[in-house]
JSON list of C-alpha atoms in Angstrom, two decimals:
[
{"chain": "A", "resi": 1, "resn": "GLY", "atom": "CA", "xyz": [9.02, 6.59, 17.32]},
{"chain": "A", "resi": 2, "resn": "ALA", "atom": "CA", "xyz": [8.91, 2.89, 16.96]},
{"chain": "A", "resi": 3, "resn": "GLY", "atom": "CA", "xyz": [6.54, 3.05, 13.80]},
{"chain": "A", "resi": 4, "resn": "VAL", "atom": "CA", "xyz": [4.50, 5.19, 11.73]},
{"chain": "A", "resi": 5, "resn": "SER", "atom": "CA", "xyz": [2.19, 7.31, 13.52]},
{"chain": "A", "resi": 6, "resn": "GLN", "atom": "CA", "xyz": [-1.11, 8.82, 12.00]},
{"chain": "A", "resi": 7, "resn": "SER", "atom": "CA", "xyz": [-3.50, 11.39, 13.41]},
{"chain": "A", "resi": 8, "resn": "PRO", "atom": "CA", "xyz": [-6.30, 11.43, 13.57]},
{"chain": "A", "resi": 9, "resn": "SER", "atom": "CA", "xyz": [-7.46, 7.80, 13.69]},
{"chain": "A", "resi": 10, "resn": "ASN", "atom": "CA", "xyz": [-10.83, 8.90, 12.77]},
{"chain": "A", "resi": 11, "resn": "LYS", "atom": "CA", "xyz": [-12.16, 12.16, 11.29]},
{"chain": "A", "resi": 12, "resn": "VAL", "atom": "CA", "xyz": [-15.74, 13.07, 10.54]},
{"chain": "A", "resi": 13, "resn": "THR", "atom": "CA", "xyz": [-16.20, 16.26, 8.69]},
{"chain": "A", "resi": 14, "resn": "GLU", "atom": "CA", "xyz": [-19.08, 18.25, 7.13]},
{"chain": "A", "resi": 15, "resn": "LYS", "atom": "CA", "xyz": [-18.77, 18.61, 3.58]},
{"chain": "A", "resi": 16, "resn": "GLY", "atom": "CA", "xyz": [-17.09, 21.68, 2.51]},
{"chain": "A", "resi": 17, "resn": "LYS", "atom": "CA", "xyz": [-14.98, 21.98, 5.45]},
{"chain": "A", "resi": 18, "resn": "ASP", "atom": "CA", "xyz": [-11.04, 21.58, 5.24]},
{"chain": "A", "resi": 19, "resn": "VAL", "atom": "CA", "xyz": [-9.19, 18.54, 6.78]},
{"chain": "A", "resi": 20, "resn": "GLU", "atom": "CA", "xyz": [-5.58, 18.23, 7.64]},
{"chain": "A", "resi": 21, "resn": "LEU", "atom": "CA", "xyz": [-4.00, 14.44, 8.10]},
{"chain": "A", "resi": 22, "resn": "ARG", "atom": "CA", "xyz": [-0.71, 14.15, 9.96]},
{"chain": "A", "resi": 23, "resn": "CYS", "atom": "CA", "xyz": [1.91, 11.56, 9.38]},
{"chain": "A", "resi": 24, "resn": "ASP", "atom": "CA", "xyz": [5.06, 11.18, 11.46]},
{"chain": "A", "resi": 25, "resn": "PRO", "atom": "CA", "xyz": [7.31, 8.47, 10.00]},
{"chain": "A", "resi": 26, "resn": "ILE", "atom": "CA", "xyz": [9.73, 6.01, 11.59]},
{"chain": "A", "resi": 27, "resn": "SER", "atom": "CA", "xyz": [12.91, 8.30, 12.26]},
{"chain": "A", "resi": 28, "resn": "GLY", "atom": "CA", "xyz": [15.46, 8.29, 9.72]},
{"chain": "A", "resi": 29, "resn": "HIS", "atom": "CA", "xyz": [13.16, 7.17, 6.91]},
{"chain": "A", "resi": 30, "resn": "THR", "atom": "CA", "xyz": [13.76, 9.63, 3.80]},
{"chain": "A", "resi": 31, "resn": "ALA", "atom": "CA", "xyz": [10.99, 8.23, 1.78]},
{"chain": "A", "resi": 32, "resn": "LEU", "atom": "CA", "xyz": [7.46, 8.82, 2.73]},
{"chain": "A", "resi": 33, "resn": "TYR", "atom": "CA", "xyz": [4.40, 8.16, 0.87]},
{"chain": "A", "resi": 34, "resn": "TRP", "atom": "CA", "xyz": [0.50, 8.90, 1.03]},
{"chain": "A", "resi": 35, "resn": "TYR", "atom": "CA", "xyz": [-2.15, 6.22, -0.41]},
{"chain": "A", "resi": 36, "resn": "ARG", "atom": "CA", "xyz": [-5.97, 6.26, -0.08]},
{"chain": "A", "resi": 37, "resn": "GLN", "atom": "CA", "xyz": [-8.15, 3.45, 0.15]},
{"chain": "A", "resi": 38, "resn": "SER", "atom": "CA", "xyz": [-11.82, 3.38, -0.37]},
{"chain": "A", "resi": 39, "resn": "LEU", "atom": "CA", "xyz": [-13.94, 0.71, 1.47]},
{"chain": "A", "resi": 40, "resn": "GLY", "atom": "CA", "xyz": [-13.09, -2.73, -0.13]},
{"chain": "A", "resi": 41, "resn": "GLN", "atom": "CA", "xyz": [-10.61, -1.12, -2.59]},
{"chain": "A", "resi": 42, "resn": "GLY", "atom": "CA", "xyz": [-6.98, -1.30, -3.55]},
{"chain": "A", "resi": 43, "resn": "LEU", "atom": "CA", "xyz": [-4.26, 1.41, -2.63]},
{"chain": "A", "resi": 44, "resn": "GLU", "atom": "CA", "xyz": [-4.54, 4.69, -4.64]},
{"chain": "A", "resi": 45, "resn": "PHE", "atom": "CA", "xyz": [-1.17, 6.30, -4.80]},
{"chain": "A", "resi": 46, "resn": "LEU", "atom": "CA", "xyz": [-1.21, 9.89, -3.79]},
{"chain": "A", "resi": 47, "resn": "ILE", "atom": "CA", "xyz": [2.11, 11.59, -3.14]},
{"chain": "A", "resi": 48, "resn": "TYR", "atom": "CA", "xyz": [5.84, 10.39, -2.60]},
{"chain": "A", "resi": 49, "resn": "PHE", "atom": "CA", "xyz": [8.48, 12.23, -0.91]},
{"chain": "A", "resi": 50, "resn": "GLN", "atom": "CA", "xyz": [12.17, 11.39, -1.19]},
{"chain": "A", "resi": 51, "resn": "GLY", "atom": "CA", "xyz": [14.72, 13.34, 0.90]},
{"chain": "A", "resi": 52, "resn": "ASN", "atom": "CA", "xyz": [15.13, 16.93, -0.43]},
{"chain": "A", "resi": 53, "resn": "SER", "atom": "CA", "xyz": [13.76, 15.77, -4.06]},
{"chain": "A", "resi": 54, "resn": "ALA", "atom": "CA", "xyz": [10.76, 17.42, -5.43]},
{"chain": "A", "resi": 55, "resn": "PRO", "atom": "CA", "xyz": [7.57, 15.31, -4.47]},
{"chain": "A", "resi": 56, "resn": "ASP", "atom": "CA", "xyz": [5.91, 13.02, -6.85]},
{"chain": "A", "resi": 57, "resn": "LYS", "atom": "CA", "xyz": [2.42, 14.62, -6.86]},
{"chain": "A", "resi": 58, "resn": "SER", "atom": "CA", "xyz": [1.21, 12.59, -9.92]},
{"chain": "A", "resi": 59, "resn": "GLY", "atom": "CA", "xyz": [-1.26, 10.71, -7.71]},
{"chain": "A", "resi": 60, "resn": "LEU", "atom": "CA", "xyz": [-3.34, 13.94, -6.15]},
{"chain": "A", "resi": 61, "resn": "PRO", "atom": "CA", "xyz": [-6.80, 13.59, -7.42]},
{"chain": "A", "resi": 62, "resn": "SER", "atom": "CA", "xyz": [-7.62, 17.11, -7.63]},
{"chain": "A", "resi": 63, "resn": "ASP", "atom": "CA", "xyz": [-6.16, 20.41, -6.83]},
{"chain": "A", "resi": 64, "resn": "ARG", "atom": "CA", "xyz": [-8.12, 20.37, -3.63]},
{"chain": "A", "resi": 65, "resn": "PHE", "atom": "CA", "xyz": [-5.27, 17.85, -2.19]},
{"chain": "A", "resi": 66, "resn": "SER", "atom": "CA", "xyz": [-1.87, 19.03, -1.17]},
{"chain": "A", "resi": 67, "resn": "ALA", "atom": "CA", "xyz": [0.89, 17.70, 0.96]},
{"chain": "A", "resi": 68, "resn": "GLU", "atom": "CA", "xyz": [4.06, 18.99, 2.50]},
{"chain": "A", "resi": 69, "resn": "ARG", "atom": "CA", "xyz": [6.66, 17.34, 4.35]},
{"chain": "A", "resi": 70, "resn": "THR", "atom": "CA", "xyz": [8.55, 19.92, 6.73]},
{"chain": "A", "resi": 71, "resn": "GLY", "atom": "CA", "xyz": [12.15, 19.35, 7.77]},
{"chain": "A", "resi": 72, "resn": "GLY", "atom": "CA", "xyz": [12.21, 15.91, 5.91]},
{"chain": "A", "resi": 73, "resn": "SER", "atom": "CA", "xyz": [10.21, 14.22, 8.59]},
{"chain": "A", "resi": 74, "resn": "VAL", "atom": "CA", "xyz": [6.45, 15.06, 9.61]},
{"chain": "A", "resi": 75, "resn": "SER", "atom": "CA", "xyz": [4.18, 15.21, 6.71]},
{"chain": "A", "resi": 76, "resn": "THR", "atom": "CA", "xyz": [0.74, 16.95, 6.50]},
{"chain": "A", "resi": 77, "resn": "LEU", "atom": "CA", "xyz": [-1.98, 15.98, 3.91]},
{"chain": "A", "resi": 78, "resn": "THR", "atom": "CA", "xyz": [-4.65, 18.88, 3.53]},
{"chain": "A", "resi": 79, "resn": "ILE", "atom": "CA", "xyz": [-7.86, 18.25, 1.74]},
{"chain": "A", "resi": 80, "resn": "GLN", "atom": "CA", "xyz": [-9.77, 21.57, 1.14]},
{"chain": "A", "resi": 81, "resn": "ARG", "atom": "CA", "xyz": [-13.37, 21.85, 0.57]},
{"chain": "A", "resi": 82, "resn": "THR", "atom": "CA", "xyz": [-14.14, 18.26, 1.18]},
{"chain": "A", "resi": 83, "resn": "GLN", "atom": "CA", "xyz": [-16.59, 16.16, -0.75]},
{"chain": "A", "resi": 84, "resn": "GLN", "atom": "CA", "xyz": [-18.41, 12.93, 0.01]},
{"chain": "A", "resi": 85, "resn": "GLU", "atom": "CA", "xyz": [-16.15, 11.08, -2.34]},
{"chain": "A", "resi": 86, "resn": "ASP", "atom": "CA", "xyz": [-13.14, 11.96, -0.26]},
{"chain": "A", "resi": 87, "resn": "SER", "atom": "CA", "xyz": [-14.44, 9.51, 2.52]},
{"chain": "A", "resi": 88, "resn": "ALA", "atom": "CA", "xyz": [-11.56, 7.10, 2.69]},
{"chain": "A", "resi": 89, "resn": "VAL", "atom": "CA", "xyz": [-8.72, 5.80, 4.78]},
{"chain": "A", "resi": 90, "resn": "TYR", "atom": "CA", "xyz": [-5.55, 7.72, 4.28]},
{"chain": "A", "resi": 91, "resn": "LEU", "atom": "CA", "xyz": [-2.52, 5.58, 4.65]},
{"chain": "A", "resi": 92, "resn": "CYS", "atom": "CA", "xyz": [1.02, 6.80, 5.22]},
{"chain": "A", "resi": 93, "resn": "ALA", "atom": "CA", "xyz": [4.05, 4.78, 4.78]},
{"chain": "A", "resi": 94, "resn": "SER", "atom": "CA", "xyz": [7.84, 5.45, 5.16]},
{"chain": "A", "resi": 95, "resn": "SER", "atom": "CA", "xyz": [10.89, 3.61, 4.29]},
{"chain": "A", "resi": 96, "resn": "LEU", "atom": "CA", "xyz": [14.68, 3.96, 4.40]},
{"chain": "A", "resi": 97, "resn": "HIS", "atom": "CA", "xyz": [16.54, 5.30, 1.16]},
{"chain": "A", "resi": 98, "resn": "GLY", "atom": "CA", "xyz": [17.45, 3.11, -1.27]},
{"chain": "A", "resi": 99, "resn": "ARG", "atom": "CA", "xyz": [15.95, 0.51, -3.51]},
{"chain": "A", "resi": 100, "resn": "GLY", "atom": "CA", "xyz": [14.28, -2.89, -2.46]},
{"chain": "A", "resi": 101, "resn": "ASN", "atom": "CA", "xyz": [13.66, -1.31, 1.13]},
{"chain": "A", "resi": 102, "resn": "THR", "atom": "CA", "xyz": [10.28, -2.44, 2.99]},
{"chain": "A", "resi": 103, "resn": "ILE", "atom": "CA", "xyz": [7.91, 0.26, 3.32]},
{"chain": "A", "resi": 104, "resn": "TYR", "atom": "CA", "xyz": [6.09, 0.36, 6.77]},
{"chain": "A", "resi": 105, "resn": "PHE", "atom": "CA", "xyz": [2.58, 1.73, 7.03]},
{"chain": "A", "resi": 106, "resn": "GLY", "atom": "CA", "xyz": [0.68, 3.53, 9.60]},
{"chain": "A", "resi": 107, "resn": "GLU", "atom": "CA", "xyz": [-2.70, 2.38, 10.66]},
{"chain": "A", "resi": 108, "resn": "GLY", "atom": "CA", "xyz": [-4.40, 4.92, 8.77]},
{"chain": "A", "resi": 109, "resn": "SER", "atom": "CA", "xyz": [-6.43, 7.82, 9.22]},
{"chain": "A", "resi": 110, "resn": "TRP", "atom": "CA", "xyz": [-10.65, 7.28, 8.38]},
{"chain": "A", "resi": 111, "resn": "LEU", "atom": "CA", "xyz": [-12.08, 10.09, 6.73]},
{"chain": "A", "resi": 112, "resn": "THR", "atom": "CA", "xyz": [-15.72, 10.38, 6.75]},
{"chain": "A", "resi": 113, "resn": "VAL", "atom": "CA", "xyz": [-17.38, 13.47, 4.85]},
{"chain": "A", "resi": 114, "resn": "VAL", "atom": "CA", "xyz": [-21.05, 13.78, 5.84]},
{"chain": "B", "resi": 1, "resn": "SER", "atom": "CA", "xyz": [-1.73, 5.25, -11.34]},
{"chain": "B", "resi": 2, "resn": "GLN", "atom": "CA", "xyz": [-1.61, 1.70, -10.32]},
{"chain": "B", "resi": 3, "resn": "GLN", "atom": "CA", "xyz": [0.78, -0.98, -11.27]},
{"chain": "B", "resi": 4, "resn": "GLY", "atom": "CA", "xyz": [0.18, -4.40, -10.05]},
{"chain": "B", "resi": 5, "resn": "GLU", "atom": "CA", "xyz": [-2.96, -6.15, -10.97]},
{"chain": "B", "resi": 6, "resn": "GLU", "atom": "CA", "xyz": [-4.03, -9.09, -8.23]},
{"chain": "B", "resi": 7, "resn": "ASP", "atom": "CA", "xyz": [-5.97, -12.05, -9.28]},
{"chain": "B", "resi": 8, "resn": "PRO", "atom": "CA", "xyz": [-8.31, -13.47, -8.52]},
{"chain": "B", "resi": 9, "resn": "GLN", "atom": "CA", "xyz": [-10.15, -10.41, -6.40]},
{"chain": "B", "resi": 10, "resn": "ALA", "atom": "CA", "xyz": [-11.43, -12.80, -3.87]},
{"chain": "B", "resi": 11, "resn": "LEU", "atom": "CA", "xyz": [-10.67, -16.19, -3.21]},
{"chain": "B", "resi": 12, "resn": "SER", "atom": "CA", "xyz": [-12.51, -18.51, -0.28]},
{"chain": "B", "resi": 13, "resn": "ILE", "atom": "CA", "xyz": [-10.95, -21.89, 0.75]},
{"chain": "B", "resi": 14, "resn": "GLN", "atom": "CA", "xyz": [-11.17, -24.17, 3.53]},
{"chain": "B", "resi": 15, "resn": "GLU", "atom": "CA", "xyz": [-8.63, -24.47, 6.37]},
{"chain": "B", "resi": 16, "resn": "GLY", "atom": "CA", "xyz": [-5.65, -26.60, 5.47]},
{"chain": "B", "resi": 17, "resn": "GLU", "atom": "CA", "xyz": [-5.85, -26.05, 1.66]},
{"chain": "B", "resi": 18, "resn": "ASN", "atom": "CA", "xyz": [-3.30, -24.14, -0.35]},
{"chain": "B", "resi": 19, "resn": "ALA", "atom": "CA", "xyz": [-4.12, -20.29, -1.72]},
{"chain": "B", "resi": 20, "resn": "THR", "atom": "CA", "xyz": [-2.62, -19.19, -4.62]},
{"chain": "B", "resi": 21, "resn": "MET", "atom": "CA", "xyz": [-2.74, -15.33, -5.71]},
{"chain": "B", "resi": 22, "resn": "ASN", "atom": "CA", "xyz": [-1.43, -13.96, -8.74]},
{"chain": "B", "resi": 23, "resn": "CYS", "atom": "CA", "xyz": [0.05, -10.15, -9.71]},
{"chain": "B", "resi": 24, "resn": "SER", "atom": "CA", "xyz": [0.63, -8.93, -13.08]},
{"chain": "B", "resi": 25, "resn": "TYR", "atom": "CA", "xyz": [2.29, -5.74, -13.85]},
{"chain": "B", "resi": 26, "resn": "LYS", "atom": "CA", "xyz": [3.07, -3.58, -16.97]},
{"chain": "B", "resi": 27, "resn": "THR", "atom": "CA", "xyz": [6.71, -2.03, -16.42]},
{"chain": "B", "resi": 28, "resn": "SER", "atom": "CA", "xyz": [9.78, -3.10, -15.78]},
{"chain": "B", "resi": 29, "resn": "ILE", "atom": "CA", "xyz": [10.51, -3.25, -12.01]},
{"chain": "B", "resi": 30, "resn": "ASN", "atom": "CA", "xyz": [13.47, -3.35, -9.76]},
{"chain": "B", "resi": 31, "resn": "ASN", "atom": "CA", "xyz": [11.73, -5.93, -7.12]},
{"chain": "B", "resi": 32, "resn": "LEU", "atom": "CA", "xyz": [8.12, -7.33, -6.35]},
{"chain": "B", "resi": 33, "resn": "GLN", "atom": "CA", "xyz": [7.00, -7.10, -2.79]},
{"chain": "B", "resi": 34, "resn": "TRP", "atom": "CA", "xyz": [3.87, -8.72, -1.25]},
{"chain": "B", "resi": 35, "resn": "TYR", "atom": "CA", "xyz": [1.76, -7.40, 1.73]},
{"chain": "B", "resi": 36, "resn": "ARG", "atom": "CA", "xyz": [-1.03, -8.17, 3.77]},
{"chain": "B", "resi": 37, "resn": "GLN", "atom": "CA", "xyz": [-3.98, -5.83, 5.53]},
{"chain": "B", "resi": 38, "resn": "ASN", "atom": "CA", "xyz": [-6.40, -6.89, 8.04]},
{"chain": "B", "resi": 39, "resn": "SER", "atom": "CA", "xyz": [-9.53, -5.19, 8.68]},
{"chain": "B", "resi": 40, "resn": "GLY", "atom": "CA", "xyz": [-8.58, -2.07, 6.12]},
{"chain": "B", "resi": 41, "resn": "ARG", "atom": "CA", "xyz": [-5.89, -0.52, 8.33]},
{"chain": "B", "resi": 42, "resn": "GLY", "atom": "CA", "xyz": [-2.21, -0.65, 7.69]},
{"chain": "B", "resi": 43, "resn": "LEU", "atom": "CA", "xyz": [-0.54, -3.02, 5.67]},
{"chain": "B", "resi": 44, "resn": "VAL", "atom": "CA", "xyz": [2.36, -5.71, 6.55]},
{"chain": "B", "resi": 45, "resn": "HIS", "atom": "CA", "xyz": [5.26, -6.58, 4.53]},
{"chain": "B", "resi": 46, "resn": "LEU", "atom": "CA", "xyz": [5.28, -10.16, 4.10]},
{"chain": "B", "resi": 47, "resn": "ILE", "atom": "CA", "xyz": [8.13, -10.80, 1.48]},
{"chain": "B", "resi": 48, "resn": "LEU", "atom": "CA", "xyz": [10.45, -9.24, -1.30]},
{"chain": "B", "resi": 49, "resn": "ILE", "atom": "CA", "xyz": [11.60, -10.56, -4.48]},
{"chain": "B", "resi": 50, "resn": "ARG", "atom": "CA", "xyz": [14.18, -8.97, -6.70]},
{"chain": "B", "resi": 51, "resn": "SER", "atom": "CA", "xyz": [13.91, -8.94, -10.32]},
{"chain": "B", "resi": 52, "resn": "ASN", "atom": "CA", "xyz": [16.78, -11.42, -10.57]},
{"chain": "B", "resi": 53, "resn": "GLU", "atom": "CA", "xyz": [15.19, -14.04, -8.44]},
{"chain": "B", "resi": 54, "resn": "ARG", "atom": "CA", "xyz": [12.71, -16.41, -9.35]},
{"chain": "B", "resi": 55, "resn": "GLU", "atom": "CA", "xyz": [11.38, -17.88, -6.38]},
{"chain": "B", "resi": 56, "resn": "LYS", "atom": "CA", "xyz": [11.60, -17.25, -2.83]},
{"chain": "B", "resi": 57, "resn": "HIS", "atom": "CA", "xyz": [10.26, -18.83, 0.71]},
{"chain": "B", "resi": 58, "resn": "SER", "atom": "CA", "xyz": [9.35, -17.64, 3.86]},
{"chain": "B", "resi": 59, "resn": "GLY", "atom": "CA", "xyz": [7.59, -19.95, 6.29]},
{"chain": "B", "resi": 60, "resn": "ARG", "atom": "CA", "xyz": [4.30, -21.25, 4.35]},
{"chain": "B", "resi": 61, "resn": "LEU", "atom": "CA", "xyz": [4.73, -18.49, 1.99]},
{"chain": "B", "resi": 62, "resn": "ARG", "atom": "CA", "xyz": [6.14, -19.40, -1.43]},
{"chain": "B", "resi": 63, "resn": "VAL", "atom": "CA", "xyz": [6.65, -16.38, -3.96]},
{"chain": "B", "resi": 64, "resn": "THR", "atom": "CA", "xyz": [7.58, -16.67, -7.79]},
{"chain": "B", "resi": 65, "resn": "LEU", "atom": "CA", "xyz": [8.48, -14.13, -10.22]},
{"chain": "B", "resi": 66, "resn": "ASP", "atom": "CA", "xyz": [8.21, -14.41, -13.93]},
{"chain": "B", "resi": 67, "resn": "THR", "atom": "CA", "xyz": [9.93, -11.24, -15.53]},
{"chain": "B", "resi": 68, "resn": "SER", "atom": "CA", "xyz": [9.12, -12.55, -19.09]},
{"chain": "B", "resi": 69, "resn": "LYS", "atom": "CA", "xyz": [5.41, -12.65, -18.25]},
{"chain": "B", "resi": 70, "resn": "LYS", "atom": "CA", "xyz": [5.73, -9.64, -15.76]},
{"chain": "B", "resi": 71, "resn": "SER", "atom": "CA", "xyz": [3.89, -11.67, -13.37]},
{"chain": "B", "resi": 72, "resn": "SER", "atom": "CA", "xyz": [4.19, -12.88, -9.80]},
{"chain": "B", "resi": 73, "resn": "SER", "atom": "CA", "xyz": [2.39, -15.43, -7.46]},
{"chain": "B", "resi": 74, "resn": "LEU", "atom": "CA", "xyz": [1.85, -15.87, -4.07]},
{"chain": "B", "resi": 75, "resn": "LEU", "atom": "CA", "xyz": [1.29, -19.47, -2.20]},
{"chain": "B", "resi": 76, "resn": "ILE", "atom": "CA", "xyz": [0.25, -19.71, 1.05]},
{"chain": "B", "resi": 77, "resn": "THR", "atom": "CA", "xyz": [0.35, -23.31, 1.95]},
{"chain": "B", "resi": 78, "resn": "ALA", "atom": "CA", "xyz": [-1.74, -25.12, 4.75]},
{"chain": "B", "resi": 79, "resn": "SER", "atom": "CA", "xyz": [-3.89, -22.41, 5.19]},
{"chain": "B", "resi": 80, "resn": "ARG", "atom": "CA", "xyz": [-5.47, -21.03, 8.54]},
{"chain": "B", "resi": 81, "resn": "ALA", "atom": "CA", "xyz": [-8.30, -18.96, 9.37]},
{"chain": "B", "resi": 82, "resn": "ALA", "atom": "CA", "xyz": [-5.94, -16.51, 10.80]},
{"chain": "B", "resi": 83, "resn": "ASP", "atom": "CA", "xyz": [-4.71, -16.11, 7.02]},
{"chain": "B", "resi": 84, "resn": "THR", "atom": "CA", "xyz": [-7.86, -14.36, 6.32]},
{"chain": "B", "resi": 85, "resn": "ALA", "atom": "CA", "xyz": [-7.00, -10.99, 4.83]},
{"chain": "B", "resi": 86, "resn": "SER", "atom": "CA", "xyz": [-6.35, -9.12, 1.79]},
{"chain": "B", "resi": 87, "resn": "TYR", "atom": "CA", "xyz": [-3.36, -9.38, -0.04]},
{"chain": "B", "resi": 88, "resn": "PHE", "atom": "CA", "xyz": [-1.28, -6.92, -2.08]},
{"chain": "B", "resi": 89, "resn": "CYS", "atom": "CA", "xyz": [1.41, -6.88, -4.61]},
{"chain": "B", "resi": 90, "resn": "ALA", "atom": "CA", "xyz": [3.58, -3.84, -4.80]},
{"chain": "B", "resi": 91, "resn": "THR", "atom": "CA", "xyz": [5.98, -3.08, -7.59]},
{"chain": "B", "resi": 92, "resn": "GLU", "atom": "CA", "xyz": [8.89, -0.62, -7.33]},
{"chain": "B", "resi": 93, "resn": "LYS", "atom": "CA", "xyz": [8.84, 1.57, -10.23]},
{"chain": "B", "resi": 94, "resn": "ASN", "atom": "CA", "xyz": [11.91, 3.84, -9.48]},
{"chain": "B", "resi": 95, "resn": "ASN", "atom": "CA", "xyz": [13.84, 4.41, -6.42]},
{"chain": "B", "resi": 96, "resn": "ASN", "atom": "CA", "xyz": [11.54, 3.62, -3.44]},
{"chain": "B", "resi": 97, "resn": "ASP", "atom": "CA", "xyz": [8.49, 4.58, -5.38]},
{"chain": "B", "resi": 98, "resn": "MET", "atom": "CA", "xyz": [6.30, 1.79, -4.57]},
{"chain": "B", "resi": 99, "resn": "ARG", "atom": "CA", "xyz": [2.70, 1.09, -6.43]},
{"chain": "B", "resi": 100, "resn": "PHE", "atom": "CA", "xyz": [0.14, -1.28, -5.17]},
{"chain": "B", "resi": 101, "resn": "GLY", "atom": "CA", "xyz": [-2.47, -3.29, -6.84]},
{"chain": "B", "resi": 102, "resn": "ALA", "atom": "CA", "xyz": [-6.25, -3.57, -6.16]},
{"chain": "B", "resi": 103, "resn": "GLY", "atom": "CA", "xyz": [-5.44, -6.79, -3.89]},
{"chain": "B", "resi": 104, "resn": "THR", "atom": "CA", "xyz": [-6.76, -10.26, -3.53]},
{"chain": "B", "resi": 105, "resn": "ARG", "atom": "CA", "xyz": [-9.42, -10.86, -0.57]},
{"chain": "B", "resi": 106, "resn": "LEU", "atom": "CA", "xyz": [-8.61, -14.06, 0.81]},
{"chain": "B", "resi": 107, "resn": "THR", "atom": "CA", "xyz": [-11.29, -15.58, 3.30]},
{"chain": "B", "resi": 108, "resn": "VAL", "atom": "CA", "xyz": [-10.21, -19.30, 4.98]},
{"chain": "B", "resi": 109, "resn": "LYS", "atom": "CA", "xyz": [-12.69, -20.89, 6.51]},
{"chain": "B", "resi": 110, "resn": "PRO", "atom": "CA", "xyz": [-12.46, -23.08, 9.63]}
]
């Protein structure tokens, strides 16, 4: 597609339920990132995929969070047993392989846990 | 973990004035980028400065980089109300691994 596409745009879920957030990066981009942003805060790094390398999962806040990237393209971020503190905008971004490349963001998925 | 730290956290100016935002970081970098965010949604790339560059211009934007002080500044000249947004610096830790600061919220009053 023309840009990074994320779905759903908005998701309201009950505490304790699982959610899946999807990211479709720009075609040909080998690097894919997930960030989390709470209201009025900065971007919190979650996970980074680069080609076939093992992902950098160092930013995942707990074992309730996981992400996968199938076929080097689409990525899914899964949050199990959601808590109210998981409420945030989840931003996905992608870039071409190599240093110094601009990263392109999707519009984000706004998650509200009630 | 976060890498860059923007300063100030919030800045309010009148239209026509210049706005200066600063970013400090902790480890060596390959390059530093500035992004803008409207309304808490996706970020848009503004400008990239490489570690061997000291200053870069793009339209009304001027970015400086001081690697000895591990700091960068973003200057927006002749600000407009439409410049109201949050501005983030991002540093490239390793190959494409980008980390962002907490951002500066800029308000330009008409």
